[in-house]
Coordinates of C-alpha atoms and ligand atoms in Angstrom, one line a residue:
M1 CA 39.4 117.4 123.4
M2 CA 41.6 117.3 120.3
I3 CA 44.8 115.3 120.5
L4 CA 46.1 115.4 116.9
S5 CA 46.8 118.8 115.2
Q6 CA 45.1 119.5 111.9
S7 CA 48.3 119.0 110.0
L8 CA 49.1 115.7 111.7
K9 CA 45.5 114.5 110.9
E10 CA 45.9 115.4 107.3
Q11 CA 49.3 113.5 107.1
L12 CA 47.8 110.5 108.8
K13 CA 44.7 110.5 106.6
E14 CA 47.0 110.2 103.6
Y15 CA 48.9 107.3 105.1
L16 CA 45.7 105.5 106.0
K17 CA 44.6 105.6 102.4
L18 CA 47.2 102.8 102.0
L19 CA 45.3 100.4 104.3
K20 CA 44.4 97.2 102.5
Y21 CA 42.3 95.4 105.2
P22 CA 40.0 96.7 107.9
V23 CA 41.7 97.5 111.2
I24 CA 40.0 97.2 114.6
L25 CA 41.1 99.4 117.5
R26 CA 40.2 97.7 120.8
L27 CA 40.0 100.4 123.4
S28 CA 40.4 99.9 127.1
S29 CA 39.4 103.0 129.0
D30 CA 37.7 104.3 132.2
E31 CA 36.6 107.7 133.6
S32 CA 40.2 109.1 134.2
E33 CA 41.6 112.1 132.4
S34 CA 44.3 109.9 130.8
S35 CA 41.6 107.6 129.4
Q36 CA 39.8 110.6 127.9
K37 CA 42.9 111.6 126.0
V38 CA 43.5 108.0 124.7
T39 CA 39.9 107.7 123.8
A40 CA 40.0 111.0 121.9
L41 CA 43.1 109.9 120.0
V42 CA 41.6 106.5 119.0
N43 CA 38.3 108.2 117.9
E44 CA 40.2 110.8 115.9
I45 CA 42.2 108.0 114.1
A46 CA 38.9 106.2 113.3
T47 CA 37.5 109.3 111.7
L48 CA 40.4 109.4 109.2
S49 CA 39.7 106.1 107.4
D50 CA 36.5 104.1 106.8
K51 CA 38.7 100.9 107.2
I52 CA 39.2 101.7 110.9
S53 CA 36.7 100.9 113.6
V54 CA 36.7 101.1 117.4
V55 CA 35.4 98.6 119.9
S56 CA 35.7 98.6 123.7
A57 CA 37.8 96.0 125.4
D58 CA 39.3 95.1 128.7
L59 CA 43.0 95.1 128.3
A60 CA 45.7 94.5 131.0
L61 CA 46.5 98.3 131.2
T62 CA 44.1 101.2 131.1
P63 CA 44.1 103.4 129.1
S64 CA 45.4 101.4 126.2
F65 CA 44.3 100.2 122.8
A66 CA 45.1 97.1 120.7
I67 CA 45.6 97.3 116.9
D68 CA 44.0 94.1 115.4
R69 CA 42.6 92.7 112.3
Q70 CA 39.0 91.6 112.1
D71 CA 39.9 87.9 112.3
Y72 CA 43.2 88.1 114.2
E73 CA 44.6 89.6 117.4
T74 CA 48.0 90.8 116.6
G75 CA 49.2 91.3 120.2
I76 CA 50.2 94.9 119.5
V77 CA 49.0 97.3 122.2
F78 CA 49.8 100.9 122.9
A79 CA 49.2 102.0 126.6
G80 CA 49.1 105.8 126.9
L81 CA 49.5 108.2 124.0
P82 CA 51.9 107.1 121.3
L83 CA 52.8 110.7 120.2
G84 CA 56.1 112.5 119.9
H85 CA 58.8 110.1 118.6
E86 CA 56.3 107.2 119.0
F87 CA 53.8 108.6 116.5
E88 CA 55.8 106.9 113.8
S89 CA 55.5 103.6 115.7
L90 CA 51.7 104.1 115.7
V91 CA 51.5 104.9 112.0
L92 CA 53.7 101.9 111.1
A93 CA 51.6 99.5 113.3
L94 CA 48.4 100.7 111.7
L95 CA 49.8 100.2 108.2
Q96 CA 51.4 96.9 108.9
V97 CA 48.3 95.5 110.6
G98 CA 46.3 96.9 107.6
G99 CA 48.3 94.8 105.2
H100 CA 51.6 96.5 104.5
A101 CA 54.4 94.0 104.9
P102 CA 57.1 95.3 107.3
K103 CA 60.4 96.1 105.5
I104 CA 62.5 93.3 106.9
T105 CA 64.8 90.7 105.2
D106 CA 63.8 87.1 104.4
Q107 CA 66.3 86.0 107.0
Q108 CA 64.7 88.2 109.7
R109 CA 61.3 86.8 108.7
E110 CA 62.6 83.2 109.1
R111 CA 64.1 84.0 112.5
I112 CA 60.8 85.5 113.7
A113 CA 58.9 82.4 112.6
A114 CA 61.4 80.3 114.6
I115 CA 60.1 81.6 118.0
H116 CA 58.1 78.7 119.3
T117 CA 57.3 79.6 122.9
K118 CA 54.7 82.1 124.2
Q119 CA 56.4 85.4 125.1
A120 CA 54.8 88.7 126.3
F121 CA 56.9 91.9 126.2
T122 CA 56.3 95.4 127.5
T123 CA 58.4 98.3 126.4
F124 CA 58.5 101.5 128.6
V125 CA 59.2 104.6 126.6
S126 CA 59.2 108.4 126.9
L127 CA 57.9 110.4 124.0
S128 CA 61.2 112.4 123.6
C129 CA 63.4 109.3 123.5
H130 CA 64.8 108.8 120.0
N131 CA 66.1 105.3 120.7
C132 CA 62.7 104.0 121.8
P133 CA 60.8 103.8 118.4
D134 CA 63.3 101.3 117.0
V135 CA 62.6 99.0 119.9
V136 CA 58.8 99.4 119.8
Q137 CA 58.7 99.0 116.1
A138 CA 60.9 95.8 116.2
F139 CA 58.7 94.2 118.9
N140 CA 55.5 95.2 117.0
I141 CA 56.8 93.5 113.9
I142 CA 57.7 90.3 115.8
S143 CA 54.3 90.4 117.5
L144 CA 52.5 90.9 114.2
L145 CA 54.3 88.0 112.4
N146 CA 54.3 85.5 115.2
D147 CA 51.3 84.4 117.2
N148 CA 53.5 83.4 120.1
V149 CA 54.6 87.0 120.8
S150 CA 52.7 90.0 122.1
H151 CA 54.0 93.5 122.8
T152 CA 52.7 96.5 124.7
M153 CA 54.3 99.9 124.5
V154 CA 53.8 101.8 127.7
E155 CA 54.2 105.6 127.7
G156 CA 56.0 106.0 131.1
S157 CA 54.6 109.4 132.2
M158 CA 51.0 108.2 131.9
F159 CA 51.9 105.1 134.1
Q160 CA 54.1 106.7 136.7
D161 CA 53.0 104.4 139.5
L162 CA 53.8 101.4 137.4
T163 CA 57.3 102.7 136.3
D164 CA 58.0 103.6 140.0
K165 CA 56.9 100.1 141.2
L166 CA 59.1 98.4 138.6
G167 CA 62.0 100.8 139.3
I168 CA 62.3 101.9 135.7
M169 CA 64.6 104.9 135.4
A170 CA 65.7 104.7 131.8
V171 CA 64.0 104.2 128.5
P172 CA 63.6 102.1 126.5
T173 CA 63.3 99.3 129.0
V174 CA 61.7 96.1 127.9
M175 CA 60.2 93.8 130.5
K176 CA 59.3 90.1 130.1
D177 CA 57.4 88.2 132.9
G178 CA 57.9 91.1 135.3
K179 CA 61.7 91.1 134.8
E180 CA 63.9 93.4 132.8
F181 CA 64.7 91.7 129.5
I182 CA 66.7 94.4 127.7
S183 CA 67.3 98.2 127.9
G184 CA 68.7 100.9 125.6
R185 CA 68.8 101.1 121.9
Q186 CA 68.3 97.8 120.1
T187 CA 67.8 96.5 116.6
L188 CA 65.4 93.8 115.3
D189 CA 68.4 91.5 114.8
N190 CA 69.8 91.8 118.3
I191 CA 66.3 91.5 119.9
L192 CA 66.0 88.2 117.9
D193 CA 69.4 87.1 119.0
L194 CA 68.2 87.5 122.6
I195 CA 64.9 85.8 122.1
L196 CA 66.3 82.9 120.1
G197 CA 69.4 82.7 122.3
Q198 CA 71.6 79.6 122.1
S199 CA 69.3 78.0 119.4
E200 CA 71.4 79.6 116.7
L201 CA 75.2 79.3 116.9
A202 CA 78.1 79.7 114.5
R203 CA 76.0 81.2 111.7
Y204 CA 78.9 82.6 109.8
N205 CA 81.4 79.6 109.7
E206 CA 80.8 79.0 106.0
L207 CA 82.0 82.4 104.7
D208 CA 85.0 82.4 102.4
V209 CA 88.3 84.1 103.4
F210 CA 88.1 87.9 103.2
D211 CA 90.8 90.2 101.8
Q212 CA 89.8 93.0 104.2
F213 CA 87.7 92.3 107.3
I214 CA 86.7 95.3 109.4
I215 CA 85.6 95.1 113.0
G216 CA 83.3 98.0 113.8
G217 CA 80.3 99.6 112.1
G218 CA 80.8 103.3 112.9
P219 CA 82.1 106.1 110.7
A220 CA 85.6 104.7 110.6
G221 CA 84.6 101.1 109.8
I222 CA 82.0 102.0 107.2
T223 CA 84.4 104.3 105.3
A224 CA 87.1 101.6 105.4
A225 CA 84.5 99.1 103.9
I226 CA 83.6 101.5 101.1
Y227 CA 87.3 102.0 100.2
S228 CA 88.0 98.3 100.3
A229 CA 85.0 97.3 98.2
R230 CA 85.9 100.0 95.6
K231 CA 89.3 98.4 95.2
G232 CA 87.5 95.2 94.3
L233 CA 88.6 93.4 97.5
K234 CA 86.5 90.8 99.1
T235 CA 85.2 92.9 102.0
G236 CA 83.5 92.0 105.3
I237 CA 82.4 94.2 108.2
I238 CA 81.1 93.2 111.6
A239 CA 79.1 95.7 113.8
K240 CA 77.9 94.9 117.2
D241 CA 75.7 98.0 116.9
F242 CA 75.7 99.4 113.4
G243 CA 76.2 103.2 113.4
G244 CA 78.2 103.4 116.6
Q245 CA 78.2 106.5 118.8
V246 CA 76.7 108.6 116.0
M247 CA 73.4 106.9 116.8
E248 CA 73.5 108.7 120.2
T249 CA 73.8 112.1 118.6
S250 CA 70.6 114.1 117.9
E251 CA 72.2 116.9 115.8
I252 CA 75.4 116.9 113.8
A253 CA 76.6 120.2 112.4
N254 CA 80.3 119.7 111.6
I255 CA 80.4 117.3 108.6
T256 CA 81.8 119.2 105.7
G257 CA 79.1 119.8 103.1
T258 CA 76.3 118.7 105.4
P259 CA 75.4 121.7 107.5
L260 CA 72.9 119.9 109.7
T261 CA 71.7 116.4 110.1
T262 CA 70.7 113.9 112.7
G263 CA 72.8 110.9 113.8
E264 CA 70.1 108.4 112.6
T265 CA 69.7 110.0 109.2
Y266 CA 73.5 110.3 108.7
M267 CA 74.1 106.6 109.6
A268 CA 71.2 105.5 107.5
N269 CA 72.8 107.3 104.5
C270 CA 76.2 105.7 105.4
R271 CA 74.6 102.3 105.5
N272 CA 72.9 102.8 102.1
H273 CA 76.2 104.1 100.6
M274 CA 78.1 101.1 101.9
M275 CA 75.5 98.6 100.8
D276 CA 75.7 100.0 97.2
Y277 CA 79.0 98.0 97.1
D278 CA 79.6 94.3 97.5
V279 CA 80.2 94.2 101.2
T280 CA 79.3 91.4 103.6
L281 CA 77.7 92.9 106.7
L282 CA 77.5 90.9 109.9
E283 CA 75.3 92.8 112.3
N284 CA 74.5 92.5 116.0
V285 CA 77.3 90.1 116.6
A286 CA 80.7 91.0 118.2
A287 CA 84.3 90.0 117.6
T288 CA 85.5 88.4 120.8
H289 CA 89.0 87.2 119.9
V290 CA 91.7 87.8 117.2
E291 CA 94.7 85.7 116.4
S292 CA 97.2 85.1 113.5
A293 CA 97.0 81.8 111.8
Q294 CA 99.0 80.7 108.7
S295 CA 98.8 83.7 106.3
V296 CA 95.4 84.7 107.6
F297 CA 93.9 86.3 110.7
Q298 CA 91.2 84.4 112.5
I299 CA 88.4 86.4 114.2
T300 CA 86.2 84.6 116.7
L301 CA 82.6 86.0 117.0
S302 CA 80.2 86.0 119.9
D303 CA 78.1 83.4 118.2
H304 CA 81.2 81.1 118.1
S305 CA 81.7 81.5 114.3
I306 CA 85.3 81.9 113.1
I307 CA 86.0 84.3 110.2
E308 CA 89.2 84.4 108.2
S309 CA 90.8 87.4 106.5
K310 CA 94.1 88.3 104.9
T311 CA 94.0 91.8 106.5
L312 CA 92.1 93.2 109.5
I313 CA 91.0 96.7 110.3
V314 CA 90.0 97.4 113.9
A315 CA 87.5 100.3 114.1
T316 CA 85.6 99.5 117.3
G317 CA 85.3 103.0 118.6
A318 CA 84.6 103.9 122.2
R319 CA 81.8 103.9 124.9
W320 CA 80.8 106.1 127.9
K321 CA 83.4 105.8 130.6
S322 CA 82.5 104.4 134.1
I323 CA 83.7 106.1 137.3
H324 CA 84.1 102.7 139.0
V325 CA 82.5 103.6 142.3
P326 CA 80.2 101.5 144.5
G327 CA 76.6 101.8 143.3
E328 CA 77.4 102.5 139.7
Q329 CA 76.7 99.1 138.3
E330 CA 73.8 98.4 140.8
F331 CA 71.9 101.5 139.9
K332 CA 72.6 101.6 136.1
N333 CA 69.2 102.5 134.5
K334 CA 67.8 102.9 138.0
G335 CA 68.7 106.5 138.3
I336 CA 72.2 106.4 136.7
A337 CA 72.1 107.5 133.1
Y338 CA 74.5 108.5 130.3
C339 CA 72.2 109.9 127.6
V340 CA 70.5 113.2 128.4
H341 CA 68.5 113.3 125.2
C342 CA 67.0 109.9 126.0
D343 CA 66.6 109.8 129.7
G344 CA 66.4 113.5 130.7
P345 CA 62.6 113.7 130.6
L346 CA 62.3 110.8 133.2
F347 CA 63.8 113.2 135.8
K348 CA 61.2 115.9 135.3
D349 CA 61.1 118.2 138.4
K350 CA 63.7 116.1 140.2
S351 CA 67.1 116.9 141.5
V352 CA 70.0 115.4 139.5
A353 CA 73.8 115.4 139.6
I354 CA 76.1 115.5 136.6
I355 CA 79.5 114.0 137.1
G356 CA 82.0 115.7 134.8
G357 CA 82.5 119.3 133.9
G358 CA 83.7 118.9 130.4
N359 CA 81.8 119.8 127.2
S360 CA 79.4 116.9 127.5
G361 CA 78.7 117.6 131.2
I362 CA 78.0 121.3 130.7
E363 CA 75.9 120.7 127.6
A364 CA 73.9 118.2 129.6
A365 CA 73.4 120.6 132.5
I366 CA 72.1 123.3 130.1
D367 CA 69.7 120.8 128.5
L368 CA 68.5 119.3 131.9
S369 CA 68.1 122.7 133.5
H370 CA 64.9 123.2 131.5
I371 CA 63.5 119.8 132.6
V372 CA 64.6 119.1 136.2
Q373 CA 64.2 121.0 139.4
E374 CA 67.9 121.4 140.2
V375 CA 71.2 120.3 138.6
T376 CA 74.5 119.9 140.5
I377 CA 77.7 119.5 138.5
L378 CA 80.5 117.6 140.3
E379 CA 83.9 118.3 138.7
F380 CA 87.0 116.4 139.9
G381 CA 89.4 119.2 139.0
D382 CA 89.6 122.8 140.3
H383 CA 88.0 124.3 137.2
L384 CA 85.4 123.4 134.5
N385 CA 86.9 122.1 131.2
A386 CA 84.1 123.0 128.9
D387 CA 84.3 125.6 126.1
R388 CA 83.9 129.2 127.3
I389 CA 80.7 129.7 125.3
L390 CA 79.1 126.8 127.2
Q391 CA 80.3 128.1 130.6
D392 CA 78.9 131.5 129.8
K393 CA 75.5 130.0 129.1
L394 CA 75.7 127.9 132.2
A395 CA 76.3 131.0 134.3
T396 CA 72.9 132.4 133.2
L397 CA 71.0 129.4 134.7
D398 CA 69.7 129.8 138.2
N399 CA 68.9 126.1 138.9
V400 CA 72.5 124.8 138.3
N401 CA 75.2 124.5 141.0
V402 CA 78.8 123.7 140.4
I403 CA 81.0 121.9 142.9
L404 CA 84.7 121.8 142.1
N405 CA 87.3 119.4 143.5
A406 CA 84.6 116.9 144.0
N407 CA 85.7 113.2 144.0
T408 CA 82.5 111.1 143.8
K409 CA 82.9 108.2 146.2
E410 CA 79.6 106.3 146.0
I411 CA 76.2 106.4 144.5
L412 CA 73.5 105.5 147.0
G413 CA 69.9 104.2 146.8
D414 CA 67.6 101.4 147.7
Q415 CA 65.5 100.4 144.7
K416 CA 66.8 103.4 142.8
V417 CA 69.2 106.3 143.3
N418 CA 68.5 108.6 146.2
G419 CA 71.9 110.3 146.6
L420 CA 75.6 110.2 146.4
T421 CA 78.7 111.0 148.5
Y422 CA 81.7 112.9 147.4
E423 CA 84.9 114.0 148.9
D424 CA 86.1 117.6 148.8
R425 CA 89.6 117.0 147.5
Q426 CA 90.9 120.2 149.2
T427 CA 89.6 119.5 152.7
G428 CA 89.3 115.7 152.6
K429 CA 85.8 115.9 154.0
C430 CA 83.0 113.7 152.7
H431 CA 79.6 115.2 151.8
H432 CA 76.2 113.8 151.0
L433 CA 74.1 115.1 148.1
S434 CA 70.4 114.1 147.8
V435 CA 69.6 113.5 144.1
E436 CA 67.2 111.1 142.3
G437 CA 69.4 110.9 139.2
V438 CA 73.1 110.8 138.3
F439 CA 74.3 111.5 134.8
I440 CA 77.9 110.2 134.4
L441 CA 79.6 112.2 131.6
V442 CA 83.4 111.8 132.1
G443 CA 84.5 110.8 128.6
L444 CA 84.9 107.6 126.7
D445 CA 86.7 104.2 127.0
P446 CA 88.1 102.6 123.8
N447 CA 86.4 99.2 122.9
T448 CA 89.7 97.3 122.8
E449 CA 89.4 94.8 125.6
F450 CA 88.6 91.9 123.2
L451 CA 92.1 92.3 121.7
N452 CA 93.8 91.2 124.9
D453 CA 97.5 91.4 124.2
T454 CA 97.3 91.1 120.4
L455 CA 98.1 94.7 119.7
Q456 CA 100.1 97.4 121.4
L457 CA 97.8 99.7 123.4
N458 CA 98.7 103.0 125.2
D459 CA 98.0 103.6 128.9
Y460 CA 94.4 104.6 128.0
G461 CA 93.7 101.3 126.2
E462 CA 93.9 103.0 122.8
I463 CA 95.5 101.1 119.9
V464 CA 98.8 102.7 119.0
I465 CA 98.9 103.4 115.2
D466 CA 101.3 105.2 112.9
A467 CA 100.4 107.8 110.2
Q468 CA 99.3 105.0 107.8
G469 CA 97.0 103.4 110.4
R470 CA 99.4 100.5 110.9
T471 CA 99.4 98.8 114.3
S472 CA 102.1 96.8 116.1
V473 CA 101.1 93.7 114.0
D474 CA 101.8 93.4 110.3
G475 CA 98.5 93.2 108.4
I476 CA 96.3 94.6 111.2
F477 CA 95.3 98.2 110.8
A478 CA 93.2 100.4 113.1
A479 CA 91.1 103.6 112.7
G480 CA 88.9 106.0 114.6
D481 CA 88.1 106.5 118.3
C482 CA 89.6 103.2 119.4
T483 CA 93.1 104.5 118.4
D484 CA 95.5 107.0 120.0
V485 CA 94.6 109.9 117.7
P486 CA 94.2 113.1 119.7
F487 CA 90.8 114.1 118.4
K488 CA 87.7 112.0 118.3
Q489 CA 85.3 113.2 115.7
I490 CA 83.2 111.8 112.8
I491 CA 85.2 113.1 109.9
I492 CA 88.5 112.3 111.6
A493 CA 87.3 108.7 112.1
E494 CA 86.2 108.6 108.5
G495 CA 89.6 109.9 107.2
A496 CA 91.3 107.3 109.4
G497 CA 89.1 104.6 108.0
A498 CA 90.1 105.5 104.5
T499 CA 93.8 105.6 105.4
A500 CA 93.6 102.2 107.1
S501 CA 91.9 100.6 104.1
L502 CA 94.3 102.0 101.6
S503 CA 97.2 100.9 103.8
A504 CA 95.7 97.4 104.0
F505 CA 95.3 97.4 100.2
D506 CA 99.0 98.4 99.9
Y507 CA 99.9 95.6 102.3
L508 CA 97.9 93.1 100.2
I509 CA 99.6 93.9 96.9
R510 CA 103.0 93.5 98.5
H511 CA 102.4 90.2 100.2
Ligands
FAD1 C1 76.6 111.9 122.3 C2 77.7 112.1 121.2 C3 77.7 113.1 120.4 C4 78.6 113.3 119.4 N1 78.5 114.4 118.5 C5 79.4 114.5 117.5 C6 79.3 115.5 116.5 O1 78.3 116.3 116.6 N2 80.3 115.6 115.6 C7 81.3 114.8 115.5 O2 82.2 114.9 114.6 N3 81.5 113.8 116.4 C8 80.6 113.6 117.4 N4 80.7 112.6 118.3 C9 81.9 111.8 118.2 C10 81.7 110.7 117.1 O3 80.5 110.1 117.3 C11 82.9 109.7 117.1 O4 84.1 110.3 117.0 C12 82.7 108.7 116.0 O5 81.5 108.0 116.0 C13 83.9 107.7 116.0 O6 83.7 106.7 115.0 P1 84.3 105.3 115.1 O7 83.9 104.6 113.9 O8 85.7 105.3 115.4 O9 83.6 104.6 116.4 P2 82.1 104.4 116.9 O10 81.2 105.4 116.3 O11 82.2 104.2 118.4 O12 81.7 102.9 116.2 C14 82.3 101.7 116.7 C15 81.6 100.6 116.1 O13 82.3 99.4 116.5 C16 81.3 98.4 117.0 N5 82.0 97.5 117.9 C17 82.6 97.8 119.1 N6 83.2 96.7 119.6 C18 82.9 95.7 118.7 C19 83.3 94.3 118.7 N7 84.0 93.7 119.6 N8 82.8 93.6 117.6 C20 82.1 94.2 116.6 N9 81.8 95.5 116.6 C21 82.2 96.2 117.6 C22 80.3 99.3 117.6 O14 79.1 98.6 117.8 C23 80.2 100.4 116.5 O15 79.4 99.9 115.4 C24 79.7 112.4 119.3 C25 79.8 111.3 120.2 C26 78.8 111.1 121.1 C27 78.9 110.0 122.1

């Protein structure tokens, strides 16, 4: 049995030349077919470097393998096959255990060292999930650098019984002591925020007053920061999740001059571009309140810090919209999902519903039709709103049904989703649909709740702006998907970020 292709082996062999210290792979296996595959992988890796050896072990999950040093158990374990998107996590773990320092900041290193209690984490992944490797790699780094922490990656499809027992219906999901700790895309910083909790508060109180402070680290906010820094202004930017919605996007093909890229690559480039300038970036912390004080704005953060700035740009973007029906909160990540690229494979051969017949709903149906047994699209209106080209493609698929005039009333289940009810808006009759997954794709809500009544919002909660990005409050500007602009796209948000920043500069030189 051969697990790695010849080209993958050659690539890995090159990487493994970089190992500085011997690495021990401790393998826990039995007679099962899954174990044979994991054993084959571990043995193949060992043939690629004379610094790697394999010993047998009895680990909590079988099949699995720990990656250790001769004199030190790192706590890093892979259960199942770390291939697909997780192959990178495997390579990094081998190199880091083999002596290559993880690329993290001094501050992150200090925070990892500050974990003083024993903690064991398990991350459930699928190999096609592009948000999972960040989480796996972050926990592996913490595990490597702190004896108190251990981390096991579990490849869900090889441990179906366990994922069913724990009710895991979305990846990545991180468990601690048998309970869900965190799910969805995470960065090292916000994992550390959660682990360290209340022990660190008001980290940013000592910062000087900014000229321009930007709330939001998506395309709009990053562009505003670049423009502001290039004007020589003292610039700060805060991002709850750096990169924003673009990080949910696998392929981007409509940025002028960039025919094709991925969300992650694009935002990594944007980050590097921004950090070429003198910009203070506060990451994985949120703005929770904004108010005017004498000649400055005061922004309260989720860690209770208070930031002061002469001008403010709000670029907080938007998030997947809820349908606000019973069962939606209860079964989130237990059969209710929003990201087809991430969670689609978990519904292999199952029946799923998609709520929403716009572009995102129909794209999702086309994507899921290759994975699941049957897709039912529930559209509230009397016709689909998606582009004609998508509807034509949909019509060629024989495992997709469309129900129009369907008002979803409730999502049902016990431990996880097992169906939903909807009302036929023409007849008023209620119907039951048996499904194991529900993808809710009904558009986006602006992230403007934290503003309370500070700024004028429209009926959809979007910030009302003029052509110069000015809001209802002098000195506060806004840009991107959180505003009332008709189209929500990357380059539109970027243009708006530039406009808001230049307007804020104009405001500063006049006041
Ligand atoms: C799945 C998907 C695919 C897409 N594909 C494309 C595409 O191919 N091409 C295209 O042009 N557009 C695409 N879009 C749309 C595009 O991503 C958005 O228009 C764009 O990201 C908007 O940028 P933004 O900066 O306004 O907001 P966002 O990208 O939403 O960024 C908002 C930022 O603000 C932060 N934030 C929010 N609240 C707070 C707070 N209180 N404190 C601190 N920070 C906060 C967020 O964490 C984030 O960093 C796609 C969107 C999605 C969801």
